[in-house]
Amino acid sequence: LVGNVVLYGATGGQAFFRGRAAERFCVRNSGAMTVVEGVGDHGCQYMTGGRAAILGPVGRNFAAGMSGGIAYVWDPNDTFLEHCNLASVELERMEQPDDLAELYRLVQLHHQYTGSPVAARLLDAWPRALGQFVKVMPIDYKRVLQERERAAEAKVQPEPMAAGRAPGCR
């Protein structure tokens, strides 16, 4: 068990906790990558960046005011929704290849560094376990990422040809 406000305002690095965290885990996290096996009330509150993988139960008011970063929550009993504050986040299925790879790597590192039996069980049953994870995505952060993606795609689009001329020629 780790105490209250662990990783409060963290700006970077990695942290792996074999066991549960008390209240306000990862509050105002802006860059740390972390794995823990459960959190008390107000987990990931006001988080603005980084990643948090929660491999166990969460307390009430999870993700309140979360505006950035991503949390992955293992929810084998389908009870997470009643503990999450949905005012600023959406819950998504784990479908994006980048998310799948990132979560797997976090759980793998957690097992490597802590010897966690929870992580070992998840890795042993990975395809089934993956379906029990929920991605917590801040609404505004998602919009910003989509806008960046659209802008990047617009830059790579070839210039349209006008009247049979090559792009850039007048």
PDB file of C-alpha atoms in Angstrom:
ATOM      1  CA  LEU A   1       0.000   0.000   0.000  1.00  0.00           C
ATOM      2  CA  VAL A   2       1.257   3.466  -0.862  1.00  0.00           C
ATOM      3  CA  GLY A   3      -0.115   6.565   0.809  1.00  0.00           C
ATOM      4  CA  ASN A   4      -2.229   9.527  -0.178  1.00  0.00           C
ATOM      5  CA  VAL A   5      -1.283  11.853  -3.051  1.00  0.00           C
ATOM      6  CA  VAL A   6       1.441   9.635  -4.528  1.00  0.00           C
ATOM      7  CA  LEU A   7       2.636  11.169  -7.821  1.00  0.00           C
ATOM      8  CA  TYR A   8       0.886  14.457  -7.080  1.00  0.00           C
ATOM      9  CA  GLY A   9       2.001  16.825  -9.848  1.00  0.00           C
ATOM     10  CA  ALA A  10       4.471  14.338 -11.345  1.00  0.00           C
ATOM     11  CA  THR A  11       6.084  15.714 -14.502  1.00  0.00           C
ATOM     12  CA  GLY A  12       7.848  12.624 -15.824  1.00  0.00           C
ATOM     13  CA  GLY A  13       9.441   9.286 -15.111  1.00  0.00           C
ATOM     14  CA  GLN A  14       7.997   5.864 -14.427  1.00  0.00           C
ATOM     15  CA  ALA A  15       6.613   4.369 -11.216  1.00  0.00           C
ATOM     16  CA  PHE A  16       5.383   0.832 -10.570  1.00  0.00           C
ATOM     17  CA  PHE A  17       3.547  -0.054  -7.359  1.00  0.00           C
ATOM     18  CA  ARG A  18       2.843  -3.642  -6.345  1.00  0.00           C
ATOM     19  CA  GLY A  19      -0.273  -3.087  -4.300  1.00  0.00           C
ATOM     20  CA  ARG A  20      -2.842  -0.350  -3.944  1.00  0.00           C
ATOM     21  CA  ALA A  21      -2.562   3.402  -3.554  1.00  0.00           C
ATOM     22  CA  ALA A  22      -4.664   5.422  -1.141  1.00  0.00           C
ATOM     23  CA  GLU A  23      -6.622   8.554  -2.084  1.00  0.00           C
ATOM     24  CA  ARG A  24      -5.719  11.077  -4.786  1.00  0.00           C
ATOM     25  CA  PHE A  25      -3.268   8.885  -6.683  1.00  0.00           C
ATOM     26  CA  CYS A  26      -1.816  10.723  -9.714  1.00  0.00           C
ATOM     27  CA  VAL A  27      -3.616  13.987  -8.981  1.00  0.00           C
ATOM     28  CA  ARG A  28      -2.309  16.639 -11.391  1.00  0.00           C
ATOM     29  CA  ASN A  29      -0.002  14.101 -13.054  1.00  0.00           C
ATOM     30  CA  SER A  30       1.374  15.833 -16.126  1.00  0.00           C
ATOM     31  CA  GLY A  31       3.864  13.334 -17.476  1.00  0.00           C
ATOM     32  CA  ALA A  32       4.571  10.231 -15.387  1.00  0.00           C
ATOM     33  CA  MET A  33       3.903   6.712 -16.644  1.00  0.00           C
ATOM     34  CA  THR A  34       2.656   4.527 -13.808  1.00  0.00           C
ATOM     35  CA  VAL A  35       1.063   1.223 -12.878  1.00  0.00           C
ATOM     36  CA  VAL A  36      -0.687   0.458  -9.597  1.00  0.00           C
ATOM     37  CA  GLU A  37      -2.975  -2.379  -8.464  1.00  0.00           C
ATOM     38  CA  GLY A  38      -5.873  -0.252  -7.254  1.00  0.00           C
ATOM     39  CA  VAL A  39      -6.563   3.283  -6.041  1.00  0.00           C
ATOM     40  CA  GLY A  40      -8.694   5.025  -3.437  1.00  0.00           C
ATOM     41  CA  ASP A  41     -11.021   7.958  -4.045  1.00  0.00           C
ATOM     42  CA  HIS A  42     -10.217  10.764  -6.515  1.00  0.00           C
ATOM     43  CA  GLY A  43      -7.632   8.839  -8.577  1.00  0.00           C
ATOM     44  CA  CYS A  44      -6.240  10.715 -11.610  1.00  0.00           C
ATOM     45  CA  GLN A  45      -8.071  13.873 -10.542  1.00  0.00           C
ATOM     46  CA  TYR A  46      -7.044  16.946 -12.597  1.00  0.00           C
ATOM     47  CA  MET A  47      -4.541  14.818 -14.545  1.00  0.00           C
ATOM     48  CA  THR A  48      -3.119  16.733 -17.534  1.00  0.00           C
ATOM     49  CA  GLY A  49      -0.638  14.273 -19.046  1.00  0.00           C
ATOM     50  CA  GLY A  50       1.131  10.964 -18.689  1.00  0.00           C
ATOM     51  CA  ARG A  51      -0.350   7.498 -18.433  1.00  0.00           C
ATOM     52  CA  ALA A  52      -1.817   5.525 -15.547  1.00  0.00           C
ATOM     53  CA  ALA A  53      -2.650   1.825 -15.671  1.00  0.00           C
ATOM     54  CA  ILE A  54      -4.858   0.722 -12.791  1.00  0.00           C
ATOM     55  CA  LEU A  55      -4.842  -3.062 -12.328  1.00  0.00           C
ATOM     56  CA  GLY A  56      -7.462  -3.210  -9.604  1.00  0.00           C
ATOM     57  CA  PRO A  57     -10.413  -1.460  -8.016  1.00  0.00           C
ATOM     58  CA  VAL A  58     -10.863   2.305  -7.950  1.00  0.00           C
ATOM     59  CA  GLY A  59     -12.589   4.525  -5.421  1.00  0.00           C
ATOM     60  CA  ARG A  60     -15.212   7.131  -6.155  1.00  0.00           C
ATOM     61  CA  ASN A  61     -14.748  10.241  -8.317  1.00  0.00           C
ATOM     62  CA  PHE A  62     -12.042   8.757 -10.563  1.00  0.00           C
ATOM     63  CA  ALA A  63     -10.865  11.153 -13.324  1.00  0.00           C
ATOM     64  CA  ALA A  64     -12.681  14.229 -11.967  1.00  0.00           C
ATOM     65  CA  GLY A  65     -11.399  17.240 -13.892  1.00  0.00           C
ATOM     66  CA  MET A  66      -9.028  15.107 -15.974  1.00  0.00           C
ATOM     67  CA  SER A  67      -8.019  17.131 -19.052  1.00  0.00           C
ATOM     68  CA  GLY A  68      -5.044  15.236 -20.467  1.00  0.00           C
ATOM     69  CA  GLY A  69      -3.156  11.992 -20.408  1.00  0.00           C
ATOM     70  CA  ILE A  70      -4.790   8.575 -20.544  1.00  0.00           C
ATOM     71  CA  ALA A  71      -5.777   6.058 -17.894  1.00  0.00           C
ATOM     72  CA  TYR A  72      -6.258   2.356 -18.528  1.00  0.00           C
ATOM     73  CA  VAL A  73      -8.406   0.634 -15.905  1.00  0.00           C
ATOM     74  CA  TRP A  74      -8.796  -3.125 -15.532  1.00  0.00           C
ATOM     75  CA  ASP A  75     -12.485  -3.699 -14.861  1.00  0.00           C
ATOM     76  CA  PRO A  76     -13.147  -7.472 -14.766  1.00  0.00           C
ATOM     77  CA  ASN A  77     -16.378  -7.065 -12.767  1.00  0.00           C
ATOM     78  CA  ASP A  78     -17.770  -4.243 -14.913  1.00  0.00           C
ATOM     79  CA  THR A  79     -18.101  -1.852 -11.957  1.00  0.00           C
ATOM     80  CA  PHE A  80     -15.813   0.987 -13.016  1.00  0.00           C
ATOM     81  CA  LEU A  81     -18.545   3.172 -14.511  1.00  0.00           C
ATOM     82  CA  GLU A  82     -20.150   3.769 -11.112  1.00  0.00           C
ATOM     83  CA  HIS A  83     -16.831   5.092  -9.745  1.00  0.00           C
ATOM     84  CA  CYS A  84     -15.815   7.332 -12.651  1.00  0.00           C
ATOM     85  CA  ASN A  85     -16.654  11.027 -12.893  1.00  0.00           C
ATOM     86  CA  LEU A  86     -17.728  11.422 -16.526  1.00  0.00           C
ATOM     87  CA  ALA A  87     -17.890  15.230 -16.565  1.00  0.00           C
ATOM     88  CA  SER A  88     -14.658  15.588 -18.570  1.00  0.00           C
ATOM     89  CA  VAL A  89     -13.859  12.085 -19.871  1.00  0.00           C
ATOM     90  CA  GLU A  90     -15.203   9.376 -22.127  1.00  0.00           C
ATOM     91  CA  LEU A  91     -14.778   5.655 -21.602  1.00  0.00           C
ATOM     92  CA  GLU A  92     -13.532   3.774 -24.637  1.00  0.00           C
ATOM     93  CA  ARG A  93     -12.848   0.192 -25.591  1.00  0.00           C
ATOM     94  CA  MET A  94      -9.252  -0.858 -26.048  1.00  0.00           C
ATOM     95  CA  GLU A  95      -9.047  -0.936 -29.856  1.00  0.00           C
ATOM     96  CA  GLN A  96      -6.277   1.379 -31.052  1.00  0.00           C
ATOM     97  CA  PRO A  97      -3.014  -0.478 -31.816  1.00  0.00           C
ATOM     98  CA  ASP A  98      -0.925   2.194 -30.052  1.00  0.00           C
ATOM     99  CA  ASP A  99      -3.026   1.862 -26.890  1.00  0.00           C
ATOM    100  CA  LEU A 100      -2.844  -1.943 -26.975  1.00  0.00           C
ATOM    101  CA  ALA A 101       0.937  -1.878 -27.313  1.00  0.00           C
ATOM    102  CA  GLU A 102       1.371   0.798 -24.647  1.00  0.00           C
ATOM    103  CA  LEU A 103      -0.793  -1.002 -22.095  1.00  0.00           C
ATOM    104  CA  TYR A 104       0.911  -4.338 -22.734  1.00  0.00           C
ATOM    105  CA  ARG A 105       4.319  -2.717 -22.265  1.00  0.00           C
ATOM    106  CA  LEU A 106       3.240  -1.038 -19.012  1.00  0.00           C
ATOM    107  CA  VAL A 107       1.894  -4.314 -17.577  1.00  0.00           C
ATOM    108  CA  GLN A 108       5.021  -6.133 -18.746  1.00  0.00           C
ATOM    109  CA  LEU A 109       7.308  -3.574 -17.075  1.00  0.00           C
ATOM    110  CA  HIS A 110       5.189  -3.694 -13.932  1.00  0.00           C
ATOM    111  CA  HIS A 111       5.714  -7.451 -13.744  1.00  0.00           C
ATOM    112  CA  GLN A 112       9.421  -7.140 -14.527  1.00  0.00           C
ATOM    113  CA  TYR A 113      10.097  -4.524 -11.840  1.00  0.00           C
ATOM    114  CA  THR A 114       7.741  -5.719  -9.093  1.00  0.00           C
ATOM    115  CA  GLY A 115       7.168  -9.444  -9.650  1.00  0.00           C
ATOM    116  CA  SER A 116       3.450  -8.689  -9.395  1.00  0.00           C
ATOM    117  CA  PRO A 117       1.234 -11.791  -9.457  1.00  0.00           C
ATOM    118  CA  VAL A 118      -1.612  -9.578 -10.728  1.00  0.00           C
ATOM    119  CA  ALA A 119       0.468  -8.545 -13.740  1.00  0.00           C
ATOM    120  CA  ALA A 120       1.579 -12.168 -14.282  1.00  0.00           C
ATOM    121  CA  ARG A 121      -2.053 -13.365 -14.399  1.00  0.00           C
ATOM    122  CA  LEU A 122      -3.006 -10.585 -16.809  1.00  0.00           C
ATOM    123  CA  LEU A 123      -0.085 -11.340 -19.120  1.00  0.00           C
ATOM    124  CA  ASP A 124      -0.843 -15.084 -19.056  1.00  0.00           C
ATOM    125  CA  ALA A 125      -4.435 -14.410 -20.144  1.00  0.00           C
ATOM    126  CA  TRP A 126      -3.691 -11.310 -22.223  1.00  0.00           C
ATOM    127  CA  PRO A 127      -6.227 -11.530 -25.064  1.00  0.00           C
ATOM    128  CA  ARG A 128      -9.102 -12.181 -22.637  1.00  0.00           C
ATOM    129  CA  ALA A 129      -7.797  -9.711 -20.042  1.00  0.00           C
ATOM    130  CA  LEU A 130      -7.451  -6.984 -22.658  1.00  0.00           C
ATOM    131  CA  GLY A 131     -11.203  -7.056 -23.209  1.00  0.00           C
ATOM    132  CA  GLN A 132     -11.666  -6.191 -19.529  1.00  0.00           C
ATOM    133  CA  PHE A 133      -9.771  -2.899 -19.739  1.00  0.00           C
ATOM    134  CA  VAL A 134     -11.391   0.496 -20.158  1.00  0.00           C
ATOM    135  CA  LYS A 135      -9.590   3.473 -21.656  1.00  0.00           C
ATOM    136  CA  VAL A 136     -10.341   6.737 -19.849  1.00  0.00           C
ATOM    137  CA  MET A 137      -9.936   9.533 -22.379  1.00  0.00           C
ATOM    138  CA  PRO A 138     -10.360  13.235 -21.594  1.00  0.00           C
ATOM    139  CA  ILE A 139     -12.832  14.760 -24.060  1.00  0.00           C
ATOM    140  CA  ASP A 140     -10.845  17.938 -24.765  1.00  0.00           C
ATOM    141  CA  TYR A 141      -7.567  16.028 -25.093  1.00  0.00           C
ATOM    142  CA  LYS A 142      -9.170  13.680 -27.615  1.00  0.00           C
ATOM    143  CA  ARG A 143     -10.404  16.666 -29.641  1.00  0.00           C
ATOM    144  CA  VAL A 144      -6.913  18.226 -29.667  1.00  0.00           C
ATOM    145  CA  LEU A 145      -5.345  14.941 -30.804  1.00  0.00           C
ATOM    146  CA  GLN A 146      -7.920  14.628 -33.597  1.00  0.00           C
ATOM    147  CA  GLU A 147      -7.247  18.208 -34.738  1.00  0.00           C
ATOM    148  CA  ARG A 148      -3.509  17.530 -34.815  1.00  0.00           C
ATOM    149  CA  GLU A 149      -4.103  14.374 -36.820  1.00  0.00           C
ATOM    150  CA  ARG A 150      -6.269  16.244 -39.344  1.00  0.00           C
ATOM    151  CA  ALA A 151      -3.651  18.999 -39.658  1.00  0.00           C
ATOM    152  CA  ALA A 152      -0.900  16.436 -40.236  1.00  0.00           C
ATOM    153  CA  GLU A 153      -2.996  14.681 -42.879  1.00  0.00           C
ATOM    154  CA  ALA A 154      -3.689  18.001 -44.619  1.00  0.00           C
ATOM    155  CA  LYS A 155       0.050  18.665 -44.915  1.00  0.00           C
ATOM    156  CA  VAL A 156       0.666  15.355 -46.660  1.00  0.00           C
ATOM    157  CA  GLN A 157      -2.147  15.703 -49.179  1.00  0.00           C
ATOM    158  CA  PRO A 158      -0.811  16.333 -52.686  1.00  0.00           C
ATOM    159  CA  GLU A 159      -1.605  19.695 -54.230  1.00  0.00           C
ATOM    160  CA  PRO A 160      -4.486  19.401 -56.702  1.00  0.00           C
ATOM    161  CA  MET A 161      -3.541  19.850 -60.355  1.00  0.00           C
ATOM    162  CA  ALA A 162      -5.115  22.848 -62.071  1.00  0.00           C
ATOM    163  CA  ALA A 163      -5.772  22.744 -65.812  1.00  0.00           C
ATOM    164  CA  GLY A 164      -3.246  19.982 -66.421  1.00  0.00           C
ATOM    165  CA  ARG A 165      -0.325  21.803 -64.813  1.00  0.00           C
ATOM    166  CA  ALA A 166       2.030  20.168 -62.376  1.00  0.00           C
ATOM    167  CA  PRO A 167       1.639  21.204 -58.723  1.00  0.00           C
ATOM    168  CA  GLY A 168       3.487  24.413 -57.909  1.00  0.00           C
ATOM    169  CA  CYS A 169       3.697  25.557 -61.559  1.00  0.00           C
ATOM    170  CA  ARG A 170       1.845  28.635 -62.831  1.00  0.00           C
TER     171      ARG A 170
END
